[in-house]
Short mmCIF file of C-alpha atoms in Angstrom, two decimals:
data_model
loop_
_atom_site.label_atom_id
_atom_site.label_comp_id
_atom_site.label_asym_id
_atom_site.label_seq_id
_atom_site.Cartn_x
_atom_site.Cartn_y
_atom_site.Cartn_z
CA UNK E 1 -6.26 -0.13 7.54
CA UNK E 2 -8.18 -1.70 10.40
CA UNK E 3 -5.47 -4.03 11.69
CA UNK E 4 -2.52 -3.89 14.05
CA UNK E 5 0.63 -5.97 14.53
CA UNK E 6 3.60 -5.90 16.85
CA UNK E 7 6.79 -4.88 15.08
CA UNK E 8 8.51 -8.00 16.39
CA UNK E 9 5.75 -10.16 14.92
CA UNK E 10 6.74 -8.62 11.59
CA UNK E 11 10.39 -9.37 12.42
CA UNK E 12 9.55 -13.03 12.95
CA UNK E 13 7.57 -13.24 9.70
CA UNK E 14 10.33 -11.72 7.56
CA UNK E 15 13.29 -13.35 9.32
CA UNK E 16 14.73 -10.21 10.89
CA UNK E 17 16.29 -9.79 14.33
CA UNK E 18 13.74 -8.40 16.80
CA UNK E 19 14.32 -4.90 18.17
CA UNK E 20 14.15 -3.84 21.80
CA UNK E 21 11.19 -1.77 22.90
CA UNK E 22 9.42 -2.30 19.60
CA UNK E 23 5.97 -0.80 19.28
CA UNK E 24 2.94 -1.91 17.28
CA UNK E 25 2.09 -0.67 13.81
CA UNK E 26 -1.10 -0.26 11.80
CA UNK E 27 0.03 0.23 8.23
CA UNK E 28 2.93 0.16 5.81
CA UNK E 29 4.53 2.71 3.50
CA UNK E 30 7.12 2.71 0.75
CA UNK E 31 7.25 6.48 0.38
CA UNK E 32 8.38 8.88 3.12
CA UNK E 33 6.41 11.68 1.47
CA UNK E 34 3.13 10.00 2.40
CA UNK E 35 4.25 7.99 5.42
CA UNK E 36 2.07 8.37 8.51
CA UNK E 37 3.34 8.02 12.11
CA UNK E 38 2.92 4.45 13.32
CA UNK E 39 3.45 2.83 9.90
CA UNK E 40 6.37 0.59 8.98
CA UNK E 41 8.57 1.91 6.19
CA UNK E 42 9.75 -0.61 3.60
CA UNK E 43 12.91 0.68 1.90
CA UNK E 44 12.23 -0.65 -1.57
CA UNK E 45 14.74 -0.07 -4.35
CA UNK E 46 14.71 -0.29 -8.13
CA UNK E 47 16.52 0.89 -11.21
CA UNK E 48 15.54 4.52 -10.66
CA UNK E 49 15.07 4.76 -6.89
CA UNK E 50 16.77 3.65 -3.67
CA UNK E 51 14.52 3.61 -0.63
CA UNK E 52 17.51 2.92 1.63
CA UNK E 53 18.44 6.60 1.33
CA UNK E 54 15.31 7.58 3.24
CA UNK E 55 15.42 5.21 6.23
CA UNK E 56 16.57 7.89 8.68
CA UNK E 57 13.96 10.28 7.30
CA UNK E 58 11.21 7.67 7.79
CA UNK E 59 12.19 7.01 11.40
CA UNK E 60 12.38 10.76 12.09
CA UNK E 61 8.84 11.13 10.73
CA UNK E 62 7.50 8.62 13.25
CA UNK E 63 7.73 5.29 11.46
CA UNK E 64 7.25 2.43 13.93
CA UNK E 65 10.13 0.66 12.20
CA UNK E 66 11.97 0.44 8.92
CA UNK E 67 12.53 -2.74 6.90
CA UNK E 68 15.83 -2.16 5.15
CA UNK E 69 19.13 -3.62 4.00
CA UNK E 70 21.35 -1.57 6.26
CA UNK E 71 22.13 -1.83 9.97
CA UNK E 72 21.11 1.12 12.16
CA UNK E 73 22.27 0.46 15.74
CA UNK E 74 19.83 1.59 18.40
CA UNK E 75 17.08 2.26 15.87
CA UNK E 76 13.88 0.34 15.08
CA UNK E 77 15.37 -1.13 11.91
CA UNK E 78 14.61 -4.66 10.72
CA UNK E 79 17.53 -5.68 8.54
CA UNK E 80 16.83 -8.08 5.66
CA UNK E 81 18.53 -8.95 2.39
CA UNK E 82 15.59 -7.87 0.25
CA UNK E 83 12.91 -5.49 1.58
CA UNK E 84 10.60 -6.30 -1.37
CA UNK E 85 10.61 -10.01 -0.55
CA UNK E 86 9.99 -9.05 3.08
CA UNK E 87 6.95 -7.01 2.03
CA UNK E 88 5.66 -9.94 0.01
CA UNK E 89 6.21 -12.39 2.89
CA UNK E 90 4.33 -10.10 5.24
CA UNK E 91 1.46 -9.67 2.76
CA UNK E 92 1.22 -13.46 2.38
CA UNK E 93 1.15 -13.88 6.17
CA UNK E 94 -1.53 -11.21 6.44
CA UNK E 95 -3.68 -12.77 3.71
CA UNK E 96 -3.66 -16.12 5.50
CA UNK E 97 -5.30 -14.57 8.54
CA UNK E 98 -8.54 -14.11 6.57
CA UNK E 99 -10.83 -16.55 4.81
CA UNK E 100 -12.85 -14.19 2.61
CA UNK E 101 -13.13 -15.11 -1.10
CA UNK E 102 -10.56 -13.46 -3.32
CA UNK E 103 -10.83 -13.16 -7.10
CA UNK E 104 -7.53 -12.83 -8.96
CA UNK E 105 -7.74 -11.22 -12.38
CA UNK E 106 -5.32 -10.95 -15.27
CA UNK E 107 -5.31 -10.65 -19.07
CA UNK E 108 -3.48 -8.99 -21.94
CA UNK E 109 -6.17 -6.30 -22.21
CA UNK E 110 -9.00 -4.98 -20.11
CA UNK E 111 -8.02 -6.22 -16.67
CA UNK E 112 -8.15 -2.85 -14.91
CA UNK E 113 -11.54 -1.97 -16.43
CA UNK E 114 -12.85 -5.47 -15.66
CA UNK E 115 -11.60 -5.18 -12.09
CA UNK E 116 -13.48 -1.92 -11.57
CA UNK E 117 -16.68 -3.37 -13.06
CA UNK E 118 -16.48 -6.55 -11.00
CA UNK E 119 -15.84 -4.67 -7.77
CA UNK E 120 -18.72 -2.27 -8.46
CA UNK E 121 -21.11 -5.17 -9.06
CA UNK E 122 -19.96 -7.05 -5.96
CA UNK E 123 -20.35 -3.95 -3.79
CA UNK E 124 -24.12 -4.26 -4.28
CA UNK E 125 -23.95 -7.64 -2.54
CA UNK E 126 -21.18 -7.27 0.04
CA UNK E 127 -20.50 -4.64 2.68
CA UNK E 128 -16.79 -4.17 1.95
CA UNK E 129 -14.99 -5.18 -1.23
CA UNK E 130 -11.24 -4.56 -1.38
CA UNK E 131 -9.83 -3.99 -4.87
CA UNK E 132 -6.48 -3.18 -6.38
CA UNK E 133 -5.98 0.56 -6.41
CA UNK E 134 -5.63 1.90 -9.93
CA UNK E 135 -3.44 -0.50 -11.88
CA UNK E 136 -1.01 -1.34 -9.06
CA UNK E 137 -0.89 -4.96 -10.15
CA UNK E 138 2.79 -5.90 -9.99
CA UNK E 139 5.16 -7.39 -7.41
CA UNK E 140 4.84 -4.22 -5.31
CA UNK E 141 1.21 -3.30 -5.96
CA UNK E 142 -0.17 -6.76 -5.24
CA UNK E 143 1.19 -7.06 -1.67
CA UNK E 144 0.12 -3.49 -0.92
CA UNK E 145 -3.39 -4.39 -2.14
CA UNK E 146 -3.47 -7.50 0.06
CA UNK E 147 -2.57 -5.38 3.07
CA UNK E 148 -5.88 -3.54 2.60
CA UNK E 149 -7.67 -6.67 3.82
CA UNK E 150 -9.07 -6.62 7.33
CA UNK E 151 -11.68 -8.34 9.47
CA UNK E 152 -14.44 -6.26 7.86
CA UNK E 153 -13.56 -7.28 4.29
CA UNK E 154 -16.19 -9.48 2.66
CA UNK E 155 -14.42 -10.06 -0.68
CA UNK E 156 -11.37 -8.93 -2.63
CA UNK E 157 -10.70 -8.37 -6.33
CA UNK E 158 -6.96 -8.35 -7.01
CA UNK E 159 -5.51 -7.46 -10.41
CA UNK E 160 -2.30 -9.21 -11.47
CA UNK E 161 0.04 -8.16 -14.26
CA UNK E 162 3.25 -9.70 -15.53
CA UNK E 163 6.11 -9.13 -17.97
CA UNK E 164 7.71 -12.56 -17.53
CA UNK E 165 6.73 -16.12 -16.77
CA UNK E 166 6.49 -17.02 -13.10
CA UNK E 167 5.40 -13.57 -11.90
CA UNK E 168 1.69 -14.36 -11.64
CA UNK E 169 2.46 -17.67 -9.93
CA UNK E 170 4.39 -15.74 -7.28
CA UNK E 171 1.53 -13.26 -6.83
CA UNK E 172 -0.92 -16.14 -6.42
CA UNK E 173 1.24 -17.69 -3.72
CA UNK E 174 0.76 -14.46 -1.81
CA UNK E 175 -2.91 -13.87 -2.60
CA UNK E 176 -4.28 -17.44 -2.39
CA UNK E 177 -7.16 -16.75 -4.82
CA UNK E 178 -10.38 -18.71 -4.47
CA UNK E 179 -11.58 -17.51 -7.90
CA UNK E 180 -9.77 -16.31 -10.99
CA UNK E 181 -10.42 -14.85 -14.43
CA UNK E 182 -8.41 -14.09 -17.57
CA UNK E 183 -9.95 -11.36 -19.72
CA UNK E 184 -8.14 -12.41 -22.91
CA UNK E 185 -4.74 -13.44 -24.27
CA UNK E 186 -2.98 -11.60 -27.07
CA UNK E 187 0.41 -10.20 -28.10
CA UNK E 188 1.69 -8.03 -25.24
CA UNK E 189 5.06 -7.67 -23.48
CA UNK E 190 6.60 -9.99 -26.07
CA UNK E 191 10.09 -8.76 -25.20
CA UNK E 192 9.68 -10.55 -21.88
CA UNK E 193 7.59 -13.50 -23.02
CA UNK E 194 8.77 -14.30 -26.55
CA UNK E 195 5.49 -15.52 -28.05
CA UNK E 196 1.73 -15.40 -27.53
CA UNK E 197 1.90 -19.03 -26.37
CA UNK E 198 4.30 -17.91 -23.64
CA UNK E 199 1.91 -15.09 -22.73
CA UNK E 200 -0.89 -17.65 -22.40
CA UNK E 201 1.26 -19.90 -20.22
CA UNK E 202 2.04 -16.98 -17.92
CA UNK E 203 -1.62 -15.88 -17.69
CA UNK E 204 -2.59 -19.49 -17.01
CA UNK E 205 -0.58 -19.38 -13.80
CA UNK E 206 -3.56 -17.57 -12.28
CA UNK E 207 -5.66 -20.72 -12.75
CA UNK E 208 -2.96 -23.01 -11.43
CA UNK E 209 -2.67 -20.76 -8.38
CA UNK E 210 -6.09 -21.82 -7.08
CA UNK E 211 -7.05 -24.85 -5.05
CA UNK E 212 -9.04 -27.62 -6.75
CA UNK E 213 -12.31 -26.20 -5.40
CA UNK E 214 -11.74 -22.79 -6.97
CA UNK E 215 -13.86 -21.08 -9.62
CA UNK E 216 -12.48 -20.08 -13.02
CA UNK E 217 -14.41 -17.59 -15.17
CA UNK E 218 -13.72 -18.61 -18.76
CA UNK E 219 -13.84 -16.27 -21.76
CA UNK E 220 -15.45 -18.69 -24.21
CA UNK E 221 -14.43 -16.52 -27.16
CA UNK E 222 -10.71 -16.88 -26.45
CA UNK E 223 -9.06 -20.14 -27.48
CA UNK E 224 -6.25 -19.72 -24.97
CA UNK E 225 -8.73 -19.25 -22.12
CA UNK E 226 -10.64 -22.33 -23.22
CA UNK E 227 -7.38 -24.29 -23.13
CA UNK E 228 -6.74 -23.12 -19.57
CA UNK E 229 -10.24 -24.30 -18.66
CA UNK E 230 -9.64 -27.74 -20.13
CA UNK E 231 -6.70 -28.20 -17.77
CA UNK E 232 -8.64 -27.05 -14.67
CA UNK E 233 -10.60 -29.53 -12.57
CA UNK E 234 -12.54 -27.02 -10.47
CA UNK E 235 -15.75 -25.14 -11.22
CA UNK E 236 -15.82 -23.33 -14.58
CA UNK E 237 -18.19 -20.45 -15.37
CA UNK E 238 -18.23 -19.59 -19.08
CA UNK E 239 -19.07 -16.11 -20.35
CA UNK E 240 -19.18 -14.82 -23.91
CA UNK E 241 -19.22 -17.35 -26.73
CA UNK E 242 -20.91 -20.55 -25.57
CA UNK E 243 -21.49 -19.21 -22.07
CA UNK E 244 -24.64 -18.86 -20.01
CA UNK E 245 -23.78 -15.16 -19.84
CA UNK E 246 -23.47 -13.93 -23.41
CA UNK E 247 -24.23 -10.92 -25.57
CA UNK E 248 -27.33 -11.24 -27.73
CA UNK E 249 -26.96 -7.81 -29.36
CA UNK E 250 -25.59 -4.30 -28.90
CA UNK E 251 -26.16 -0.89 -30.44
CA UNK E 252 -25.72 2.81 -29.69
CA UNK E 253 -28.80 4.80 -28.70
CA UNK E 254 -29.52 8.43 -29.56
CA UNK E 255 -27.74 9.67 -26.42
CA UNK E 256 -24.55 7.79 -27.30
CA UNK E 257 -24.98 5.07 -24.69
CA UNK E 258 -24.31 1.46 -25.61
CA UNK E 259 -27.41 -0.69 -25.32
CA UNK E 260 -26.55 -4.30 -24.55
CA UNK E 261 -28.96 -7.23 -24.51
CA UNK E 262 -27.25 -9.75 -22.25
CA UNK E 263 -28.45 -13.25 -21.50
CA UNK E 264 -29.75 -13.97 -18.92
CA UNK E 265 -30.20 -10.50 -17.36
CA UNK E 266 -31.79 -8.58 -20.27
CA UNK E 267 -31.11 -5.06 -21.56
CA UNK E 268 -28.82 -2.52 -19.88
CA UNK E 269 -27.51 0.88 -21.05
CA UNK E 270 -23.92 1.88 -20.33
CA UNK E 271 -21.71 4.87 -21.20
CA UNK E 272 -19.33 2.75 -23.25
CA UNK E 273 -17.78 3.50 -26.63
CA UNK E 274 -15.55 0.48 -27.16
CA UNK E 275 -17.38 -2.65 -28.34
CA UNK E 276 -14.50 -4.80 -27.04
CA UNK E 277 -15.37 -3.65 -23.52
CA UNK E 278 -18.49 -5.80 -23.70
CA UNK E 279 -16.24 -8.75 -22.78
CA UNK E 280 -15.48 -7.06 -19.46
CA UNK E 281 -19.18 -6.37 -18.91
CA UNK E 282 -20.01 -10.04 -19.49
CA UNK E 283 -17.29 -11.11 -17.06
CA UNK E 284 -18.62 -8.74 -14.39
CA UNK E 285 -22.14 -10.09 -14.90
CA UNK E 286 -20.89 -13.67 -14.67
CA UNK E 287 -19.09 -12.95 -11.40
CA UNK E 288 -22.08 -11.07 -10.04
CA UNK E 289 -24.51 -13.88 -10.81
CA UNK E 290 -22.14 -16.36 -9.17
CA UNK E 291 -22.36 -14.24 -6.02
CA UNK E 292 -26.10 -13.64 -6.02
CA UNK E 293 -26.17 -10.14 -7.51
CA UNK E 294 -29.49 -9.22 -9.14
CA UNK E 295 -29.05 -5.56 -10.21
CA UNK E 296 -26.34 -4.68 -12.72
CA UNK E 297 -27.02 -1.50 -14.67
CA UNK E 298 -26.46 1.04 -11.90
CA UNK E 299 -23.12 -0.29 -10.61
CA UNK E 300 -21.80 -0.90 -14.12
CA UNK E 301 -22.78 2.63 -15.19
CA UNK E 302 -20.92 4.02 -12.20
CA UNK E 303 -17.81 1.98 -13.02
CA UNK E 304 -17.88 3.06 -16.68
CA UNK E 305 -18.38 6.72 -15.77
CA UNK E 306 -15.45 6.66 -13.36
CA UNK E 307 -13.12 5.04 -15.88
CA UNK E 308 -10.40 7.06 -17.60
CA UNK E 309 -10.38 4.74 -20.60
CA UNK E 310 -11.58 6.01 -23.99
CA UNK E 311 -12.46 9.35 -22.44
CA UNK E 312 -14.46 11.74 -24.62
CA UNK E 313 -13.27 15.35 -24.79
CA UNK E 314 -14.76 18.05 -27.01
CA UNK E 315 -11.96 20.25 -28.36
CA UNK E 316 -13.06 22.96 -30.76
CA UNK E 317 -15.07 21.23 -33.51
CA UNK E 318 -13.51 17.85 -32.69
CA UNK E 319 -14.65 14.95 -30.55
CA UNK E 320 -11.40 13.57 -29.16
CA UNK E 321 -11.26 10.02 -27.79
CA UNK E 322 -8.45 9.97 -25.24
CA UNK E 323 -7.30 6.36 -24.85
CA UNK E 324 -3.69 7.23 -24.12
CA UNK E 325 -3.36 5.10 -20.99
CA UNK E 326 -1.46 2.29 -22.75
CA UNK E 327 -1.51 0.12 -25.87
CA UNK E 328 -0.82 -3.28 -27.37
CA UNK E 329 -2.01 -4.67 -30.73
CA UNK E 330 -5.33 -5.96 -29.39
CA UNK E 331 -6.25 -2.77 -27.56
CA UNK E 332 -5.18 -0.71 -30.59
CA UNK E 333 -7.49 -2.70 -32.85
CA UNK E 334 -10.32 -2.45 -30.32
CA UNK E 335 -9.91 1.33 -30.15
CA UNK E 336 -9.91 1.63 -33.95
CA UNK E 337 -13.08 -0.48 -34.09
CA UNK E 338 -14.67 1.83 -31.53
CA UNK E 339 -13.67 4.92 -33.52
CA UNK E 340 -15.24 3.42 -36.63
CA UNK E 341 -18.41 2.34 -34.82
CA UNK E 342 -19.18 5.53 -32.90
CA UNK E 343 -22.37 7.18 -34.17
CA UNK E 344 -22.48 10.42 -36.09
CA UNK E 345 -21.11 11.91 -39.28
CA UNK E 346 -17.64 13.30 -39.80
CA UNK E 347 -14.24 11.91 -40.61
CA UNK E 348 -12.30 9.53 -38.39
CA UNK E 349 -8.68 10.38 -37.57
CA UNK E 350 -6.30 8.21 -35.53
CA UNK E 351 -3.16 9.57 -33.87
CA UNK E 352 -1.23 6.42 -32.94
CA UNK E 353 1.91 6.18 -30.82
CA UNK E 354 4.34 3.29 -31.03
CA UNK E 355 3.49 0.16 -29.02
CA UNK E 356 6.42 -0.81 -26.81
CA UNK E 357 7.80 -4.16 -25.59
CA UNK E 358 6.85 -6.15 -28.69
CA UNK E 359 10.29 -7.58 -29.42
CA UNK E 360 11.27 -8.86 -32.84
CA UNK E 361 7.69 -8.85 -34.11
CA UNK E 362 7.21 -5.13 -33.48
CA UNK E 363 7.45 -3.91 -37.08
CA UNK E 364 4.98 -6.48 -38.38
CA UNK E 365 2.52 -5.88 -35.53
CA UNK E 366 2.58 -2.13 -36.19
CA UNK E 367 1.93 -2.71 -39.89
CA UNK E 368 -1.01 -4.96 -38.98
CA UNK E 369 -2.53 -2.22 -36.82
CA UNK E 370 -2.17 0.18 -39.74
CA UNK E 371 -3.95 -2.35 -41.95
CA UNK E 372 -6.74 -2.55 -39.38
CA UNK E 373 -7.16 1.23 -39.65
CA UNK E 374 -7.72 0.80 -43.36
CA UNK E 375 -10.12 -2.05 -42.81
CA UNK E 376 -12.21 0.11 -40.50
CA UNK E 377 -12.32 2.97 -42.99
CA UNK E 378 -10.27 5.42 -40.93
CA UNK E 379 -9.70 8.55 -43.02
CA UNK E 380 -6.39 9.81 -41.59
CA UNK E 381 -3.60 8.10 -39.63
CA UNK E 382 -1.03 10.25 -37.85
CA UNK E 383 1.79 8.18 -36.36
CA UNK E 384 4.46 8.88 -33.76
CA UNK E 385 7.48 7.09 -32.37
CA UNK E 386 10.04 4.53 -33.60
CA UNK E 387 7.45 2.45 -35.49
CA UNK E 388 5.42 5.34 -36.90
CA UNK E 389 6.50 4.46 -40.43
CA UNK E 390 5.27 0.88 -39.96
CA UNK E 391 1.83 2.12 -38.90
CA UNK E 392 1.74 4.24 -42.05
CA UNK E 393 2.96 1.48 -44.37
CA UNK E 394 0.16 -0.80 -43.23
CA UNK E 395 -2.45 1.94 -43.41
CA UNK E 396 -1.51 3.05 -46.91
CA UNK E 397 -1.45 -0.56 -48.15
CA UNK E 398 -4.97 -1.01 -46.74
CA UNK E 399 -6.40 2.02 -48.50
CA UNK E 400 -6.01 4.88 -46.02
CA UNK E 401 -5.53 7.91 -48.26
CA UNK E 402 -3.61 9.98 -45.72
CA UNK E 403 -1.12 8.28 -43.38
CA UNK E 404 1.84 10.28 -42.11
CA UNK E 405 4.54 9.88 -39.45
CA UNK E 406 5.54 12.89 -37.33
CA UNK E 407 8.49 13.81 -35.15
CA UNK E 408 6.57 15.64 -32.43
CA UNK E 409 3.18 15.62 -30.75
CA UNK E 410 2.73 19.27 -31.67
CA UNK E 411 3.12 18.50 -35.38
CA UNK E 412 0.34 15.92 -35.10
CA UNK E 413 -1.91 18.49 -33.45
CA UNK E 414 -1.18 20.98 -36.22
CA UNK E 415 -2.06 18.39 -38.89
CA UNK E 416 -5.34 17.60 -37.16
CA UNK E 417 -6.31 21.24 -36.77
CA UNK E 418 -5.53 21.92 -40.43
CA UNK E 419 -8.09 19.28 -41.42
CA UNK E 420 -10.67 19.57 -38.67
CA UNK E 421 -14.32 20.20 -39.41
CA UNK E 422 -17.39 20.00 -37.15
CA UNK E 423 -18.32 16.38 -36.45
CA UNK E 424 -14.82 14.98 -36.98
CA UNK E 425 -13.54 12.46 -34.44
CA UNK E 426 -9.95 11.84 -33.34
CA UNK E 427 -8.53 8.84 -31.50
CA UNK E 428 -5.37 9.30 -29.41
CA UNK E 429 -3.65 6.08 -28.40
CA UNK E 430 -0.18 4.67 -27.76
CA UNK E 431 2.01 3.02 -25.17
CA UNK E 432 2.52 4.96 -21.95
CA UNK E 433 6.04 5.90 -22.94
CA UNK E 434 4.77 7.68 -26.05
CA UNK E 435 2.85 10.25 -23.96
CA UNK E 436 0.14 10.65 -26.57
CA UNK E 437 -1.93 12.72 -24.12
CA UNK E 438 0.49 15.50 -25.11
CA UNK E 439 -1.36 15.67 -28.43
CA UNK E 440 -4.56 16.45 -26.55
CA UNK E 441 -2.84 19.26 -24.67
CA UNK E 442 -1.48 20.64 -27.94
CA UNK E 443 -4.94 20.53 -29.54
CA UNK E 444 -6.48 22.34 -26.58
CA UNK E 445 -3.73 24.96 -26.73
CA UNK E 446 -4.23 25.54 -30.44
CA UNK E 447 -7.98 25.95 -30.15
CA UNK E 448 -7.59 28.20 -27.12
CA UNK E 449 -5.30 30.40 -29.18
CA UNK E 450 -7.84 30.48 -32.01
CA UNK E 451 -10.59 31.46 -29.57
CA UNK E 452 -8.42 34.22 -28.10
CA UNK E 453 -7.79 35.66 -31.55
CA UNK E 454 -11.51 35.56 -32.33
CA UNK E 455 -12.29 37.46 -29.12
CA UNK E 456 -9.62 40.03 -29.92
#
């Protein structure tokens, strides 16, 4: 971080009592394991951690100060009621020191991939583009991302996630976006929101968080996004259906790359396997054109290559598509569509883990995903988790001949191996809590054991 503040400036910003002999600081930390001397330690706490326990450790490791709930006489401790709110107040203060454009991005699906694509495209135009690290898009990740800004930053791309209404509005009050985009709106985190309409209202906070002269990138193929646009008086840039930037055609080439003909930039080739990702590509192109970018294929290829989404892994005779990062109904259906569309012969198998946080509609939404598997001609569905039976019920009703629920990841791997032939393809997907990547590890272990026996 190329900035520096006095500790007592921080005290003034967060409403803490100044400390005598306070030094300056050049960074912040919430983890004593990675804290560097001269940083300020924020003692954040949650359901499973209590940063207050490590205040003394942070100061002993050279922290310039600690922002905490407790009182530590004679120490560089800034006492506040809520260290997280203090972090957010400081991030908001820091953001207001800079006037660079900032694009805020949210959506039910695709926001992390879109963020990476947008940042890669903008980096061809600007010297320094700050972006959210990984998917740190919540009430903690957003302020930490904003604190990456410095005098050398030309633009920022900040991802924003939410489980409840009002969260994105709060993030926007910190970030002060000059531009915003919503990738799409669909059923996700319904336990917190209640309905898709509530999800849309929460995502729409990212538009309301801009000034009247802001720019909103509108997914023309999403009715909820179009509604947000109708309520926004600033500049609107449409992409996708009805937009200047739209997809004329796509196909897979012989090397497995996706060939996209995009208006108005022409044809580009990208290492993508999920047709639904074309929405993120179109958004990145729309943002790039708005900022004067002229070359797109190289930065987009780099962003796609670096992504850990829909990762291809050859395991024995199988091509495994590892999309175990997370899941909701829309991303599940997109992954099944990608499995069905990928070139080559062989059967398609889908190992699907339960989608979490769907509330009272969970059973029906899982059955609908199973029905989608049948609609896409998936040959085998192997389900895991509390709603595994619902996946299977939908799949069997839609014509999947083999749909089974399993108690363990290892049992799924055994079922796959028992069927596997050269050319077969397997999708692994589920909510983070389902740990469906464990199936990949089990498959690799089984084929390693087979290879060892063959060598013997």
